[in-house]
Short mmCIF file of C-alpha atoms in Angstrom, two decimals:
data_model
loop_
_atom_site.label_atom_id
_atom_site.label_comp_id
_atom_site.label_asym_id
_atom_site.label_seq_id
_atom_site.Cartn_x
_atom_site.Cartn_y
_atom_site.Cartn_z
CA ASP A 287 105.28 90.80 112.90
CA GLY A 288 104.15 91.36 116.47
CA GLY A 289 105.91 93.95 118.53
CA ILE A 290 105.93 97.30 120.24
CA THR A 291 106.27 100.61 118.45
CA GLN A 292 107.17 103.90 120.05
CA SER A 293 107.04 107.30 118.43
CA PRO A 294 108.68 109.61 117.91
CA LYS A 295 112.21 108.26 118.14
CA TYR A 296 113.57 111.70 119.10
CA LEU A 297 111.57 114.47 120.73
CA PHE A 298 112.57 117.98 121.67
CA ARG A 299 110.60 120.00 124.14
CA LYS A 300 110.78 123.54 125.35
CA GLU A 301 110.59 124.14 129.04
CA GLY A 302 107.01 124.49 130.25
CA GLN A 303 105.51 122.35 127.51
CA ASN A 304 103.69 119.08 127.89
CA VAL A 305 104.59 116.34 125.44
CA THR A 306 103.05 112.93 124.77
CA LEU A 307 105.02 109.81 123.89
CA SER A 308 103.23 107.12 121.97
CA CYS A 309 103.38 103.38 122.68
CA GLU A 310 101.45 100.78 120.69
CA GLN A 311 101.64 96.98 120.89
CA ASN A 312 100.07 94.24 118.79
CA LEU A 313 101.14 91.35 121.00
CA ASN A 314 97.70 91.16 122.64
CA HIS A 315 99.35 91.73 126.02
CA ASP A 316 97.26 92.97 128.91
CA ALA A 317 100.04 94.62 130.89
CA MET A 318 102.00 97.65 129.73
CA TYR A 319 104.77 99.65 131.38
CA TRP A 320 106.70 102.88 131.05
CA TYR A 321 110.32 103.16 132.15
CA ARG A 322 112.78 105.99 132.28
CA GLN A 323 116.49 105.42 131.65
CA ASP A 324 119.17 107.95 132.57
CA PRO A 325 122.84 107.63 131.55
CA GLY A 326 124.66 105.06 133.63
CA GLN A 327 121.51 104.03 135.44
CA GLY A 328 119.11 101.18 135.21
CA LEU A 329 115.50 101.50 134.20
CA ARG A 330 113.06 103.03 136.63
CA LEU A 331 109.34 102.37 136.50
CA ILE A 332 107.09 105.37 135.88
CA TYR A 333 103.62 103.86 135.44
CA TYR A 334 102.11 100.49 134.64
CA SER A 335 98.74 99.20 133.58
CA GLN A 336 97.34 95.70 133.89
CA ILE A 337 94.02 96.21 132.15
CA VAL A 338 92.20 98.81 130.11
CA ASN A 339 91.06 101.89 132.04
CA ASP A 340 93.29 101.06 134.98
CA PHE A 341 96.87 102.07 135.76
CA GLN A 342 99.15 102.39 138.77
CA LYS A 343 101.99 104.67 139.74
CA GLY A 344 105.48 103.27 139.65
CA ASP A 345 108.51 104.49 141.54
CA ILE A 346 108.90 107.88 139.81
CA ALA A 347 105.41 108.93 138.67
CA GLU A 348 105.63 112.60 139.68
CA GLY A 349 105.37 114.89 136.66
CA TYR A 350 104.00 112.17 134.39
CA SER A 351 100.51 111.04 133.40
CA VAL A 352 99.15 108.11 131.38
CA SER A 353 95.93 106.76 129.95
CA ARG A 354 94.85 103.28 128.89
CA GLU A 355 91.73 103.60 126.78
CA LYS A 356 92.63 100.73 124.46
CA LYS A 357 94.42 97.48 125.15
CA GLU A 358 97.06 98.13 122.53
CA SER A 359 97.89 101.73 123.45
CA PHE A 360 99.51 103.29 126.54
CA PRO A 361 100.58 106.90 125.89
CA LEU A 362 102.77 108.76 128.37
CA THR A 363 102.51 112.53 128.90
CA VAL A 364 105.51 114.33 130.32
CA THR A 365 104.12 117.42 131.97
CA SER A 366 105.76 120.73 132.78
CA ALA A 367 105.80 119.59 136.41
CA GLN A 368 108.55 117.08 135.61
CA LYS A 369 111.68 118.98 136.64
CA ASN A 370 114.26 116.98 134.75
CA PRO A 371 112.56 115.23 131.83
CA THR A 372 115.57 114.75 129.56
CA ALA A 373 115.98 110.97 129.36
CA PHE A 374 115.40 107.85 127.29
CA TYR A 375 111.88 106.46 127.69
CA LEU A 376 111.07 102.81 127.13
CA CYS A 377 107.67 101.20 126.86
CA ALA A 378 107.15 97.50 127.55
CA SER A 379 104.37 94.95 127.64
CA SER A 380 103.83 91.48 129.04
CA ILE A 381 101.28 88.78 129.57
CA TRP A 382 99.19 89.26 132.71
CA PRO A 383 98.40 87.99 135.25
CA SER A 384 101.83 87.08 136.36
CA GLY A 385 101.50 84.42 139.01
CA GLY A 386 105.02 84.74 140.33
CA GLY A 387 106.60 87.39 138.18
CA GLU A 388 107.77 84.92 135.58
CA ASN A 389 106.65 86.70 132.43
CA GLU A 390 109.31 88.48 130.46
CA GLN A 391 108.60 91.99 129.36
CA PHE A 392 108.92 92.94 125.70
CA PHE A 393 110.37 96.37 125.02
CA GLY A 394 109.90 98.98 122.34
CA PRO A 395 112.77 100.87 120.67
CA GLY A 396 112.44 103.88 122.97
CA THR A 397 111.97 107.64 122.66
CA ARG A 398 114.80 110.02 123.48
CA LEU A 399 113.39 113.22 124.98
CA THR A 400 115.49 116.36 125.20
CA VAL A 401 114.40 119.55 126.89
CA LEU A 402 115.81 122.66 125.25
CA ALA B 39 114.59 96.04 150.33
CA GLN B 40 114.56 94.75 146.79
CA LYS B 41 117.75 95.66 145.00
CA VAL B 42 119.99 94.56 142.15
CA THR B 43 123.66 95.53 141.98
CA GLN B 44 125.86 95.29 138.92
CA ALA B 45 129.16 96.51 140.27
CA GLN B 46 130.92 96.55 136.90
CA THR B 47 129.99 99.79 135.16
CA GLU B 48 132.07 99.15 132.06
CA ILE B 49 134.07 96.20 130.75
CA SER B 50 136.31 96.21 127.70
CA VAL B 51 137.91 93.07 126.28
CA VAL B 52 139.46 91.91 123.07
CA GLU B 53 137.46 89.70 120.77
CA LYS B 54 137.53 85.97 121.59
CA GLU B 55 138.19 86.55 125.27
CA ASP B 56 135.75 85.18 127.83
CA VAL B 57 133.98 87.73 129.98
CA THR B 58 131.77 87.46 133.07
CA LEU B 59 129.19 90.05 134.09
CA ASP B 60 128.32 90.03 137.77
CA CYS B 61 124.87 90.47 139.30
CA VAL B 62 124.04 90.45 143.00
CA TYR B 63 120.48 90.83 144.25
CA GLU B 64 118.64 91.40 147.52
CA THR B 65 115.13 90.27 148.31
CA ARG B 66 113.21 88.87 151.26
CA ASP B 67 110.85 86.95 148.98
CA THR B 68 111.28 83.20 148.71
CA THR B 69 109.76 83.07 145.23
CA TYR B 70 111.19 85.38 142.62
CA TYR B 71 112.56 85.45 139.12
CA LEU B 72 115.77 86.84 137.73
CA PHE B 73 116.28 88.11 134.20
CA TRP B 74 119.08 89.23 131.95
CA TYR B 75 118.42 91.70 129.15
CA LYS B 76 120.71 93.03 126.43
CA GLN B 77 120.46 96.63 125.21
CA PRO B 78 122.25 97.08 121.87
CA PRO B 79 123.00 100.58 120.53
CA SER B 80 119.56 100.67 118.88
CA GLY B 81 118.04 101.04 122.35
CA GLU B 82 115.42 98.34 122.83
CA LEU B 83 115.98 95.74 125.53
CA VAL B 84 116.23 92.16 124.34
CA PHE B 85 115.30 89.32 126.68
CA LEU B 86 118.10 86.78 127.20
CA ILE B 87 117.13 84.48 130.05
CA ARG B 88 114.80 83.96 132.99
CA ARG B 89 115.60 81.89 136.10
CA ASN B 90 113.29 81.16 139.03
CA SER B 91 114.45 81.04 142.61
CA PHE B 92 113.91 77.29 142.93
CA ASP B 93 116.04 76.31 139.98
CA GLU B 94 119.75 76.63 140.65
CA GLN B 95 120.88 74.69 137.63
CA ASN B 96 123.31 76.54 135.46
CA GLU B 97 122.22 77.19 131.92
CA ILE B 98 124.14 77.30 128.69
CA SER B 99 122.90 78.68 125.40
CA GLY B 100 125.56 78.69 122.72
CA ARG B 101 128.33 81.04 123.85
CA TYR B 102 126.22 82.31 126.76
CA SER B 103 126.05 80.72 130.18
CA TRP B 104 124.51 81.72 133.47
CA ASN B 105 125.51 80.77 137.00
CA PHE B 106 122.80 81.17 139.65
CA GLN B 107 123.92 80.78 143.27
CA LYS B 108 121.22 81.37 145.83
CA SER B 109 123.70 81.10 148.72
CA THR B 110 125.50 84.21 147.53
CA SER B 111 122.45 85.87 145.89
CA SER B 112 124.25 86.06 142.59
CA PHE B 113 123.23 85.45 139.00
CA ASN B 114 126.31 85.91 136.85
CA PHE B 115 126.46 85.88 133.07
CA THR B 116 129.43 84.61 131.07
CA ILE B 117 130.10 85.10 127.37
CA THR B 118 132.60 82.66 125.96
CA ALA B 119 134.72 83.58 122.94
CA SER B 120 133.26 87.07 122.80
CA GLN B 121 132.44 88.74 119.50
CA VAL B 122 132.12 92.37 118.47
CA VAL B 123 128.34 91.88 118.11
CA ASP B 124 128.18 91.20 121.85
CA SER B 125 128.96 94.85 122.52
CA ALA B 126 125.96 96.28 124.38
CA VAL B 127 124.70 97.27 127.79
CA TYR B 128 123.55 94.27 129.81
CA PHE B 129 120.97 94.51 132.57
CA CYS B 130 120.19 92.08 135.33
CA ALA B 131 116.69 92.39 136.81
CA LEU B 132 114.73 90.96 139.73
CA SER B 133 111.04 90.27 139.13
CA LEU B 134 108.55 90.62 141.94
CA THR B 135 104.79 90.31 142.18
CA ILE B 136 103.27 93.13 144.16
CA GLN B 137 99.48 93.22 144.54
CA GLY B 138 99.13 91.02 141.49
CA ALA B 139 101.36 93.17 139.31
CA GLN B 140 104.77 92.18 138.06
CA LYS B 141 107.49 94.69 138.75
CA LEU B 142 111.05 94.52 137.50
CA VAL B 143 113.87 95.97 139.57
CA PHE B 144 116.87 96.64 137.35
CA GLY B 145 120.54 96.87 138.12
CA GLN B 146 122.52 99.84 136.84
CA GLY B 147 123.71 97.91 133.81
CA THR B 148 127.18 96.92 132.56
CA ARG B 149 128.44 98.41 129.33
CA LEU B 150 130.41 95.71 127.51
CA THR B 151 132.75 96.65 124.67
CA ILE B 152 134.32 93.95 122.56
CA ASN B 153 137.29 95.26 120.60
CA PRO B 154 138.36 93.60 117.34
#
């Protein structure tokens, strides 16, 4: 079955550590996205990538980094520079290009990150 | 400014009642798409519907229906004869194309609880 996998499901981090969240898709989608969800809030875009070896900052990129070395993989690193990293992180993918924004995004099951 | 507002933070109804989730959006674009997603307790977002800005026809899919009114910038979602399995957080989102990339702007979400 095609879909998006994220690992781990739960992640605990000590302050000052960098951690990397995995996102893999086998939908053959070109575009991939990372969102952050805080309680009672909608999703906010961290980074997105439309093609391999290229990615763009979203609305809240500070303290995060990404790479896109393979079409199916888009890992997110939460660095120690991110002041409040405790949140639920969702990865998504879609067909690209999107002529008018009509393509729905497919989401993974998420990773819940807690800073101890 | 591009913005989506879901004024209802939480709704709780008894099973079999009808319930409407409100969504109001702001955009200066003439071409755009609107989406509804469902987030069950498992965490991943599930695509429900897409509507483009030129199609104001209402849509019905089983117990779900959507009312798009461009004049009031609203895209409301109604569940008829609600069931416990409808309990989830529902997100309305506005899709934009910026420099060739699709970006989703999410509302804050409405947590719907259906009580047996």
